[in-house]
Amino acid sequence: MKFTVVNNRFFENEQECILVGLFNAPEFTGELAELDSKFDGHLTELVKSGDLSSKLNAVSKVHTFGKIPAKRLVFIGLGKAKELSFDGLREAIGKASKSIQEMKISSFAVALDTLSTDQLDASDIAHAVSEAFTMATYRFPGYKHKGNVPETFINNLTAFSQEDSAEIEAALQVGYAHGRGVNSARALVNAPGNILTSTKLADYATEIGKKYEFEVEILDKEEMEKLGMGALLAVNQGSVEPPKMIVLKYQGRDEWNDVIGLVGKGITFDTGGYSLKPKDGIVGMKTDMGGAAAVLGAMEIIGELKPEQNVVAVIPSTDNMVSGNAFKPDDVITAMSGKTIEVLNTDAEGRLALADGMTYAKHHGANYLVDVATLTGGVIVALGNDKTGALTNDEALFEQVLEASSEAGEFIWRLPYTENDKKRVRSSKIADLNNSPGREGHAIMGGAFVGEFAEGTPWVHLDIAGTATSKSDHNLGPAGATGVMARTLALLVERFESSEK
Ligand code: BES
Ligand code: MN
Ligand code: ZN
């Protein structure tokens, strides 16, 4: 995508399509008043008749009939200027981008200053525009021979603004990097389990590692055996696909300290194992590597933006299958940390994979840990499909995650994590832990189990079982994978402040 910032007034330029923001106001002012006079006051008429609406998210297309050099204007309603948030603007631009995409044009322009409010500066707006456009126009190409939709025809974005061009261009690039990270995560999650195996996921990680000069380490089964990763290996036991422990290291500072560990659940397909899922519950389980995808998407954003931070990304990956070799309920396994685990449910496999992922992130020097996982159906029961569930052992780190998520517009809700919850995951009579202490509060149990492997390191758990996919189209993308948490994780890293002084 090519970005151009132009300091002219937007209606003086030839363009296929210009996006213009429309706030709820008694009359046109500034550039919009000038535009209206070029239309001999007809825009005012259109507003009066309701054909042009300033209602938030209303899209109105207006042909210019040669009144100005641009062919068409797409107005996006932004509601009351005082009430428009960064998030609200991003959603509105997403909505408008979708109808611009349908025009099948190759470039579009945006009148940036018509989107500005007291609370949003030109950089925020430029960021929101390119991020929203990139996310909203994402399409999964799929595997049909006919009727595949290309992602977008548009490869040129011109921003008209009177503000500093260099700053605006930089902000457009930042928003674009964020949007692309999300779309990469979506592409991974949408890929089926037979195509995106753990080996392929590792290949993909290796590729981005090369592109951004990350240190890459991919552990194979033998190396895992040597390191005693008995929890991830147990999940892999029934599979013909080899497991992978994927590690990417990004060092943005001189010293390898204050390392943020991002641990993503990379189950490429979850049948449930011997605790087999019912047939309707299996369909869709190709998305069980949503946490891994979020972490890789974030790493792509980090690779583009190069913040002065240290990050280690760890992805324990396998599928969860049945066979004569598969692990079984009642098995007792030993995780890399040394803790023994009684397996009561082979469908609670994500926490097992994450257990070794967490330990291995610490092994690579992680001083802070955030794990992301499509971990439990329980989180969907508790919070629905639009809220990510969180658990933490550290207020300060959670605060930073929460701030990043609100900037990304990705809702997080914290669940309680009490001594009693810890007791329940430690309630096995024969092992240190049990992987399934029962249905009650099981989103908490999933997180609490993973927390046993943080062992005092500040940690936040994010359960994205509900948010990793969307049943329907939305303003910022199509139905299917959402790429949720890629931007939250990237923003957490970009804005991170160590609690150690
Ligand atoms: N991958 C599933 C969780 C899931 C469910 C993700 C629905 C997306 C949509 C996870 O491995 C799982 O099976 N969890 C069990 C845990 C239970 C056995 C303790 C669940 O939530 O039922
Ligand atoms: Mn499962
Ligand atoms: Zn799973």
Coordinates of C-alpha atoms and ligand atoms in Angstrom, one line a residue:
M1 CA 0.0 0.0 0.0
K2 CA 1.3 3.4 -1.0
F3 CA 0.5 6.4 1.2
T4 CA 0.7 10.0 0.0
V5 CA 0.0 13.0 2.1
V6 CA -1.1 16.1 0.3
N7 CA -1.4 19.6 1.8
N8 CA -4.0 20.8 -0.7
R9 CA -7.6 21.2 0.1
F10 CA -9.3 17.9 -0.7
F11 CA -11.9 19.1 -3.2
E12 CA -9.3 20.7 -5.5
N13 CA -7.9 17.3 -6.6
E14 CA -8.8 14.7 -9.1
Q15 CA -9.6 11.4 -7.3
E16 CA -11.8 8.4 -7.9
C17 CA -13.2 8.7 -4.4
I18 CA -12.7 10.9 -1.4
L19 CA -13.8 9.9 2.1
V20 CA -15.2 12.8 4.0
G21 CA -16.2 12.9 7.7
L22 CA -19.6 14.4 8.6
F23 CA -20.3 15.6 12.2
N24 CA -23.6 16.4 13.6
A25 CA -23.6 20.2 13.5
P26 CA -26.1 22.9 12.8
E27 CA -24.4 23.9 9.5
F28 CA -21.3 23.3 7.4
T29 CA -18.1 25.1 8.4
G30 CA -14.6 25.3 7.0
E31 CA -13.7 23.1 4.1
L32 CA -17.2 21.5 4.1
A33 CA -18.8 25.0 3.7
E34 CA -16.6 25.7 0.7
L35 CA -17.4 22.3 -0.7
D36 CA -21.1 23.0 -0.2
S37 CA -20.8 26.2 -2.1
K38 CA -19.2 24.4 -5.0
F39 CA -22.3 22.2 -5.0
D40 CA -24.5 25.4 -4.9
G41 CA -25.8 24.5 -1.5
H42 CA -27.1 21.2 -2.5
L43 CA -25.2 19.3 0.2
T44 CA -27.1 21.3 2.8
E45 CA -30.3 20.3 1.0
L46 CA -29.2 16.6 1.1
V47 CA -28.7 16.9 4.8
K48 CA -32.1 18.5 5.3
S49 CA -33.8 15.8 3.2
G50 CA -32.0 13.0 5.1
D51 CA -30.1 11.8 2.1
L52 CA -26.8 12.8 3.7
S53 CA -26.6 11.7 7.3
S54 CA -24.2 12.6 10.1
K55 CA -25.5 9.8 12.2
L56 CA -22.6 7.7 13.6
N57 CA -21.6 5.1 11.0
A58 CA -24.0 6.2 8.3
V59 CA -22.4 6.0 4.9
S60 CA -23.7 8.2 2.1
K61 CA -22.3 8.2 -1.4
V62 CA -22.6 11.4 -3.5
H63 CA -21.6 11.6 -7.1
T64 CA -20.0 15.0 -7.9
F65 CA -21.3 15.5 -11.4
G66 CA -18.2 17.5 -12.3
K67 CA -18.7 20.1 -9.6
I68 CA -15.3 19.2 -8.2
P69 CA -12.4 17.2 -9.9
A70 CA -13.1 14.1 -7.7
K71 CA -15.6 11.6 -9.1
R72 CA -17.3 10.6 -5.9
L73 CA -17.5 11.5 -2.3
V74 CA -18.3 9.0 0.4
F75 CA -19.5 10.7 3.6
I76 CA -19.2 8.9 6.9
G77 CA -21.4 10.0 9.7
L78 CA -19.5 10.7 12.9
G79 CA -22.2 11.8 15.2
K80 CA -21.5 14.5 17.8
A81 CA -17.8 15.6 17.7
K82 CA -17.6 15.7 21.5
E83 CA -18.7 12.1 21.8
L84 CA -16.4 10.5 19.1
S85 CA -13.7 8.3 20.6
F86 CA -10.7 6.9 18.9
D87 CA -12.4 3.5 18.9
G88 CA -15.6 5.0 17.5
L89 CA -13.7 6.7 14.7
R90 CA -12.0 3.4 13.8
E91 CA -15.3 1.6 13.6
A92 CA -16.8 4.3 11.4
I93 CA -13.9 4.3 9.0
G94 CA -14.1 0.5 8.9
K95 CA -17.8 0.7 7.9
A96 CA -17.0 3.3 5.2
S97 CA -14.0 1.3 4.0
K98 CA -16.2 -1.7 3.3
S99 CA -18.5 0.3 1.0
I100 CA -15.5 1.9 -0.7
Q101 CA -14.1 -1.6 -1.3
E102 CA -17.2 -2.6 -3.1
M103 CA -16.6 0.2 -5.7
K104 CA -13.7 -1.8 -7.1
I105 CA -11.5 1.2 -7.5
S106 CA -7.7 1.1 -7.1
S107 CA -7.1 4.2 -5.0
F108 CA -8.9 6.3 -2.6
A109 CA -8.4 9.5 -0.7
V110 CA -9.5 10.8 2.6
A111 CA -10.1 14.3 3.8
L112 CA -8.3 13.8 7.1
D113 CA -9.1 17.2 8.6
T114 CA -12.9 16.6 8.2
L115 CA -12.4 13.8 10.8
S116 CA -10.7 15.8 13.4
T117 CA -12.1 16.6 16.9
D118 CA -10.8 18.3 20.0
Q119 CA -9.9 15.0 21.6
L120 CA -8.2 13.4 18.5
D121 CA -5.1 14.8 16.9
A122 CA -4.1 14.4 13.2
S123 CA -1.8 11.4 14.0
D124 CA -4.5 9.6 15.9
I125 CA -6.8 10.1 13.0
A126 CA -4.3 9.0 10.4
H127 CA -3.6 5.9 12.5
A128 CA -7.3 5.1 12.9
V129 CA -7.9 5.5 9.1
S130 CA -5.1 3.2 7.8
E131 CA -5.7 0.6 10.6
A132 CA -9.4 0.5 10.0
F133 CA -9.1 0.4 6.3
T134 CA -6.6 -2.4 6.4
M135 CA -8.7 -4.5 8.8
A136 CA -12.1 -3.8 7.3
T137 CA -11.1 -4.8 3.8
Y138 CA -9.4 -8.1 4.8
R139 CA -10.9 -11.2 3.1
F140 CA -9.9 -14.8 3.5
P141 CA -9.2 -16.0 0.0
G142 CA -10.3 -19.6 0.8
Y143 CA -9.8 -22.5 -1.5
K144 CA -12.7 -22.2 -4.0
H145 CA -11.7 -22.4 -7.7
K146 CA -14.4 -19.8 -8.5
G147 CA -15.5 -16.7 -6.7
N148 CA -12.5 -16.0 -4.6
V149 CA -12.6 -12.5 -3.4
P150 CA -9.3 -10.6 -3.6
E151 CA -8.5 -8.7 -0.3
T152 CA -8.9 -5.3 -1.9
F153 CA -8.2 -3.6 -5.2
I154 CA -7.0 -0.5 -3.5
N155 CA -3.2 0.0 -3.2
N156 CA -3.1 3.7 -2.9
L157 CA -4.2 5.9 -0.1
T158 CA -4.0 9.7 -0.3
A159 CA -4.6 11.7 2.8
F160 CA -5.4 15.4 2.4
S161 CA -4.5 17.5 5.4
Q162 CA -3.2 20.9 6.4
E163 CA -1.2 19.2 9.3
D164 CA 2.4 18.1 9.2
S165 CA 2.8 15.6 6.3
A166 CA 5.7 13.6 7.8
E167 CA 3.9 13.0 11.0
I168 CA 0.8 12.0 9.2
E169 CA 2.6 9.6 6.9
A170 CA 4.3 8.0 9.9
A171 CA 1.0 7.6 11.7
L172 CA -0.5 6.1 8.5
Q173 CA 2.3 3.5 8.4
V174 CA 1.9 2.7 12.1
G175 CA -1.9 2.1 11.6
Y176 CA -1.1 0.0 8.5
A177 CA 1.4 -2.1 10.4
H178 CA -1.2 -2.8 13.1
G179 CA -3.9 -3.7 10.6
R180 CA -1.6 -6.0 8.7
G181 CA -0.5 -7.8 11.9
V182 CA -4.2 -8.5 12.6
N183 CA -4.8 -9.7 9.1
S184 CA -1.8 -12.1 9.3
A185 CA -3.3 -13.5 12.5
R186 CA -6.6 -13.9 10.8
A187 CA -5.1 -15.7 7.9
L188 CA -3.5 -18.2 10.2
V189 CA -6.6 -18.8 12.3
N190 CA -8.8 -19.3 9.1
A191 CA -6.4 -21.9 7.7
P192 CA -7.6 -25.5 8.3
G193 CA -5.8 -28.0 10.5
N194 CA -4.6 -30.3 7.6
I195 CA -2.9 -27.3 5.9
L196 CA -1.7 -25.4 8.9
T197 CA 0.1 -28.1 10.9
S198 CA 2.5 -27.3 13.7
T199 CA 5.4 -27.7 11.2
K200 CA 3.8 -25.1 8.9
L201 CA 3.2 -22.8 11.8
A202 CA 6.9 -23.1 12.7
D203 CA 7.8 -22.4 9.1
Y204 CA 5.7 -19.3 9.1
A205 CA 7.3 -18.1 12.3
T206 CA 10.7 -18.8 10.8
E207 CA 9.8 -16.7 7.8
I208 CA 8.8 -13.7 9.8
G209 CA 11.8 -14.2 12.0
K210 CA 14.0 -13.9 8.9
K211 CA 12.1 -10.9 7.6
Y212 CA 12.5 -9.0 10.8
E213 CA 15.8 -10.4 12.0
F214 CA 14.4 -12.1 15.1
E215 CA 16.3 -14.8 16.7
V216 CA 14.4 -18.0 15.8
E217 CA 14.4 -21.3 17.7
I218 CA 12.2 -24.2 16.8
L219 CA 12.4 -27.2 19.1
D220 CA 11.6 -30.6 17.7
K221 CA 10.3 -33.6 19.6
E222 CA 13.7 -35.0 20.6
E223 CA 14.8 -31.6 22.0
M224 CA 11.6 -31.4 23.9
E225 CA 12.1 -34.8 25.4
K226 CA 15.6 -33.8 26.5
L227 CA 14.2 -30.7 28.2
G228 CA 11.4 -32.7 29.8
M229 CA 8.5 -31.0 28.2
G230 CA 6.2 -33.7 29.3
A231 CA 3.0 -31.7 29.2
L232 CA 3.2 -30.6 25.6
L233 CA 4.5 -34.0 24.6
A234 CA 1.5 -35.7 26.3
V235 CA -0.9 -33.7 24.2
N236 CA 1.1 -34.6 21.0
Q237 CA 1.2 -38.3 21.9
G238 CA -1.7 -39.3 19.7
S239 CA -0.7 -37.3 16.7
V240 CA 1.2 -38.3 13.5
E241 CA 2.2 -34.6 13.2
P242 CA 5.4 -33.7 15.1
P243 CA 5.0 -31.0 17.8
K244 CA 6.9 -27.7 17.7
M245 CA 8.0 -25.4 20.4
I246 CA 8.4 -22.1 18.5
V247 CA 10.5 -19.3 19.9
L248 CA 11.1 -15.8 18.4
K249 CA 13.3 -13.3 20.2
Y250 CA 13.2 -9.6 19.5
Q251 CA 15.9 -7.5 21.3
G252 CA 15.2 -3.8 21.1
R253 CA 17.6 -2.8 23.8
D254 CA 21.3 -3.2 24.6
E255 CA 20.7 -5.5 27.6
W256 CA 18.5 -8.6 27.6
N257 CA 16.4 -7.4 30.6
D258 CA 12.8 -6.5 31.4
V259 CA 11.8 -9.2 28.9
I260 CA 8.2 -9.5 28.0
G261 CA 7.2 -13.1 27.3
L262 CA 4.2 -13.7 25.0
V263 CA 3.0 -17.2 25.1
G264 CA 0.4 -18.3 22.6
K265 CA -1.6 -21.6 22.6
G266 CA -0.9 -23.2 19.2
I267 CA -3.2 -26.2 19.1
T268 CA -3.7 -26.6 15.3
F269 CA -6.7 -28.8 15.8
D270 CA -8.5 -29.9 19.0
T271 CA -10.6 -33.1 18.8
G272 CA -10.6 -33.2 22.6
G273 CA -8.5 -36.5 22.5
Y274 CA -10.0 -39.4 24.4
S275 CA -12.3 -36.9 26.2
L276 CA -13.6 -36.5 22.7
K277 CA -15.7 -33.5 21.8
P278 CA -19.2 -34.1 20.5
K279 CA -19.3 -33.9 16.7
D280 CA -20.7 -30.4 16.7
G281 CA -18.1 -29.2 19.1
I282 CA -15.2 -30.4 16.9
V283 CA -16.2 -28.4 13.9
G284 CA -14.3 -25.1 14.1
M285 CA -11.5 -26.4 16.2
K286 CA -9.0 -25.4 13.6
T287 CA -9.1 -22.0 15.3
D288 CA -7.5 -23.4 18.5
M289 CA -4.2 -21.7 17.6
G290 CA -5.8 -18.3 17.9
G291 CA -3.4 -17.4 20.7
A292 CA -0.4 -18.4 18.7
A293 CA -1.7 -16.3 15.8
A294 CA -2.2 -13.3 18.0
V295 CA 1.4 -13.6 19.2
L296 CA 2.8 -13.9 15.7
G297 CA 0.6 -11.0 14.5
A298 CA 2.0 -8.9 17.4
M299 CA 5.5 -10.0 16.5
E300 CA 5.0 -8.8 12.9
I301 CA 3.8 -5.4 14.2
I302 CA 6.8 -5.3 16.6
G303 CA 9.1 -6.2 13.7
E304 CA 7.7 -3.3 11.6
L305 CA 7.8 -0.7 14.4
K306 CA 10.9 -1.8 16.3
P307 CA 10.1 -0.5 19.8
E308 CA 12.9 -0.2 22.3
Q309 CA 11.7 -3.3 24.2
N310 CA 12.7 -6.9 24.6
V311 CA 10.3 -9.6 23.7
V312 CA 10.3 -13.4 23.6
A313 CA 7.4 -15.1 21.9
V314 CA 6.8 -18.7 22.7
I315 CA 4.3 -21.0 21.0
P316 CA 3.8 -24.6 22.1
S317 CA 2.2 -26.3 19.1
T318 CA 0.6 -29.6 18.3
D319 CA -2.8 -31.0 17.4
N320 CA -4.8 -32.9 20.0
M321 CA -5.8 -36.3 18.4
V322 CA -6.9 -39.8 19.3
S323 CA -5.0 -43.0 18.6
G324 CA -3.6 -46.0 20.3
N325 CA -0.7 -43.8 21.4
A326 CA -2.7 -40.9 22.7
F327 CA -2.6 -39.8 26.3
K328 CA -5.6 -40.7 28.4
P329 CA -7.6 -39.6 31.3
D330 CA -5.9 -40.8 34.6
D331 CA -2.4 -40.4 33.1
V332 CA 0.1 -38.6 35.2
I333 CA 2.6 -36.5 33.4
T334 CA 5.5 -34.3 34.4
A335 CA 5.8 -30.8 33.0
M336 CA 9.1 -29.1 32.2
S337 CA 8.9 -27.1 35.5
G338 CA 9.0 -30.5 37.3
K339 CA 5.3 -30.3 38.5
T340 CA 3.3 -33.5 38.1
I341 CA -0.1 -33.3 36.6
E342 CA -3.0 -35.7 36.8
V343 CA -4.9 -35.7 33.5
L344 CA -8.6 -35.8 34.2
N345 CA -9.7 -34.5 30.8
T346 CA -7.6 -34.7 27.6
D347 CA -9.8 -31.9 26.2
A348 CA -8.2 -29.5 28.8
E349 CA -5.0 -29.8 26.6
G350 CA -4.4 -26.1 26.0
R351 CA -3.3 -25.5 29.6
L352 CA -0.9 -28.4 29.3
A353 CA 0.7 -27.0 26.2
L354 CA 0.9 -23.6 27.8
A355 CA 2.4 -25.0 31.0
D356 CA 5.6 -25.9 29.1
G357 CA 5.3 -22.7 27.0
M358 CA 5.4 -20.6 30.2
T359 CA 8.3 -22.5 31.7
Y360 CA 10.2 -22.2 28.4
A361 CA 9.5 -18.4 28.2
K362 CA 11.0 -18.1 31.7
H363 CA 13.9 -20.2 30.6
H364 CA 14.6 -17.6 27.9
G365 CA 14.6 -14.8 30.5
A366 CA 11.0 -13.6 30.4
N367 CA 10.4 -11.2 33.4
Y368 CA 6.8 -10.6 32.5
L369 CA 4.4 -13.1 31.0
V370 CA 1.2 -12.8 29.0
D371 CA -0.4 -15.9 27.7
V372 CA -3.1 -15.9 25.1
A373 CA -5.3 -18.9 24.4
T374 CA -8.6 -20.1 23.1
L375 CA -8.7 -21.9 26.4
T376 CA -12.2 -22.6 27.6
G377 CA -15.8 -22.7 26.5
G378 CA -16.5 -21.5 30.0
V379 CA -15.3 -18.0 29.1
I380 CA -17.9 -17.8 26.4
V381 CA -20.6 -18.8 28.9
A382 CA -19.3 -16.2 31.3
L383 CA -18.6 -13.2 29.0
G384 CA -20.1 -13.9 25.6
N385 CA -18.3 -13.7 22.2
D386 CA -17.2 -10.1 22.4
K387 CA -15.2 -10.1 25.6
T388 CA -11.8 -11.6 26.3
G389 CA -11.5 -13.0 29.8
A390 CA -8.4 -12.2 31.9
L391 CA -6.7 -13.5 35.1
T392 CA -3.6 -12.0 36.7
N393 CA -1.2 -12.2 39.6
D394 CA 0.0 -8.7 39.1
E395 CA -2.0 -5.5 39.2
A396 CA 0.5 -3.3 37.5
L397 CA 1.0 -5.6 34.5
F398 CA -2.7 -6.1 34.2
E399 CA -3.2 -2.3 34.2
Q400 CA -0.8 -2.0 31.2
V401 CA -2.6 -4.8 29.4
L402 CA -5.9 -3.2 30.0
E403 CA -4.7 0.1 28.7
A404 CA -3.4 -1.5 25.6
S405 CA -6.6 -3.3 25.0
S406 CA -8.7 -0.2 25.3
E407 CA -6.5 1.6 22.8
A408 CA -6.9 -1.4 20.5
G409 CA -10.7 -1.4 21.1
E410 CA -10.4 -5.1 22.2
F411 CA -12.5 -5.5 25.3
I412 CA -11.0 -7.4 28.3
W413 CA -12.8 -8.3 31.5
R414 CA -10.9 -9.6 34.5
L415 CA -12.1 -12.7 36.3
P416 CA -11.3 -13.3 40.0
Y417 CA -8.3 -15.5 40.9
T418 CA -8.4 -16.4 44.5
E419 CA -6.5 -18.7 46.9
N420 CA -9.5 -21.1 46.7
D421 CA -9.0 -21.3 42.9
K422 CA -5.4 -22.2 43.4
K423 CA -6.4 -24.9 45.8
R424 CA -8.7 -26.4 43.3
V425 CA -6.1 -26.8 40.6
R426 CA -3.8 -28.3 43.3
S427 CA -6.5 -30.7 44.5
S428 CA -5.2 -33.9 42.9
K429 CA -4.7 -36.8 45.4
I430 CA -1.8 -38.2 43.4
A431 CA -0.1 -35.3 41.6
D432 CA 0.8 -31.7 42.2
L433 CA -1.9 -30.5 39.9
N434 CA -5.0 -31.7 38.1
N435 CA -5.9 -30.4 34.7
S436 CA -9.7 -30.3 35.1
P437 CA -11.1 -29.6 38.6
G438 CA -14.7 -29.6 37.3
R439 CA -17.2 -27.4 35.5
E440 CA -17.7 -24.8 38.1
G441 CA -15.9 -21.6 37.1
H442 CA -13.9 -23.4 34.5
A443 CA -12.6 -20.4 32.7
I444 CA -11.0 -19.5 36.0
M445 CA -9.7 -23.0 36.4
G446 CA -8.0 -22.9 33.0
G447 CA -6.3 -19.7 33.8
A448 CA -5.4 -20.7 37.3
F449 CA -3.7 -23.9 36.0
V450 CA -1.5 -21.8 33.7
G451 CA -0.8 -19.5 36.6
E452 CA 0.9 -22.4 38.4
F453 CA 3.7 -22.1 35.8
A454 CA 4.2 -18.3 36.3
E455 CA 5.6 -19.1 39.7
G456 CA 5.8 -15.5 41.0
T457 CA 6.6 -13.9 37.6
P458 CA 4.1 -11.1 36.9
W459 CA 1.6 -12.7 34.6
V460 CA -1.6 -11.9 32.7
H461 CA -3.8 -14.7 31.1
L462 CA -6.1 -13.9 28.2
D463 CA -8.8 -16.4 27.3
I464 CA -9.9 -15.6 23.7
A465 CA -12.1 -18.6 23.1
G466 CA -15.0 -16.3 22.5
T467 CA -13.3 -13.4 20.7
A468 CA -10.9 -15.2 18.3
T469 CA -13.7 -15.7 15.8
S470 CA -16.8 -13.8 14.9
K471 CA -20.0 -15.4 13.7
S472 CA -20.9 -12.4 11.6
D473 CA -19.4 -9.6 9.5
H474 CA -18.5 -6.6 11.6
N475 CA -17.3 -3.0 10.8
L476 CA -13.6 -4.1 11.1
G477 CA -13.7 -7.3 9.2
P478 CA -15.6 -10.3 7.9
A479 CA -17.0 -13.3 9.8
G480 CA -14.4 -15.8 10.8
A481 CA -11.1 -15.1 12.5
T482 CA -10.8 -11.7 14.2
G483 CA -7.1 -11.6 14.9
V484 CA -8.0 -10.5 18.4
M485 CA -5.2 -9.5 20.7
A486 CA -2.5 -9.0 18.0
R487 CA -2.8 -5.2 18.4
T488 CA -3.3 -5.4 22.2
L489 CA -0.1 -7.4 22.6
A490 CA 1.8 -5.1 20.2
L491 CA 0.6 -2.0 22.0
L492 CA 1.5 -3.5 25.3
V493 CA 5.0 -3.9 24.1
E494 CA 5.2 -0.5 22.4
R495 CA 4.0 1.3 25.5
F496 CA 5.6 -1.0 28.1
E497 CA 7.0 0.5 31.3
S498 CA 9.0 -1.8 33.6
S499 CA 7.8 -1.9 37.2
E500 CA 11.4 -2.4 38.3
K501 CA 13.3 0.8 38.8
Ligands
BES1 N1 -10.2 -25.3 22.6 C1 -11.1 -25.6 23.7 C2 -11.8 -24.3 24.1 C3 -12.7 -23.7 23.1 C4 -14.1 -24.0 23.1 C5 -12.3 -22.8 22.2 C6 -14.9 -23.4 22.2 C7 -13.1 -22.2 21.3 C8 -14.5 -22.5 21.3 C9 -10.4 -26.1 24.9 O1 -9.2 -26.9 24.6 C10 -11.3 -27.0 25.6 O2 -11.7 -28.0 25.1 N2 -11.7 -26.6 26.8 C11 -12.6 -27.4 27.6 C12 -12.0 -27.4 29.0 C13 -12.7 -28.4 29.8 C14 -12.5 -29.8 29.3 C15 -12.1 -28.3 31.2 C16 -13.9 -26.6 27.6 O3 -13.9 -25.4 27.7 O4 -15.0 -27.3 27.6
MN2 MN -9.7 -28.9 24.3
ZN3 ZN -8.3 -26.5 22.9

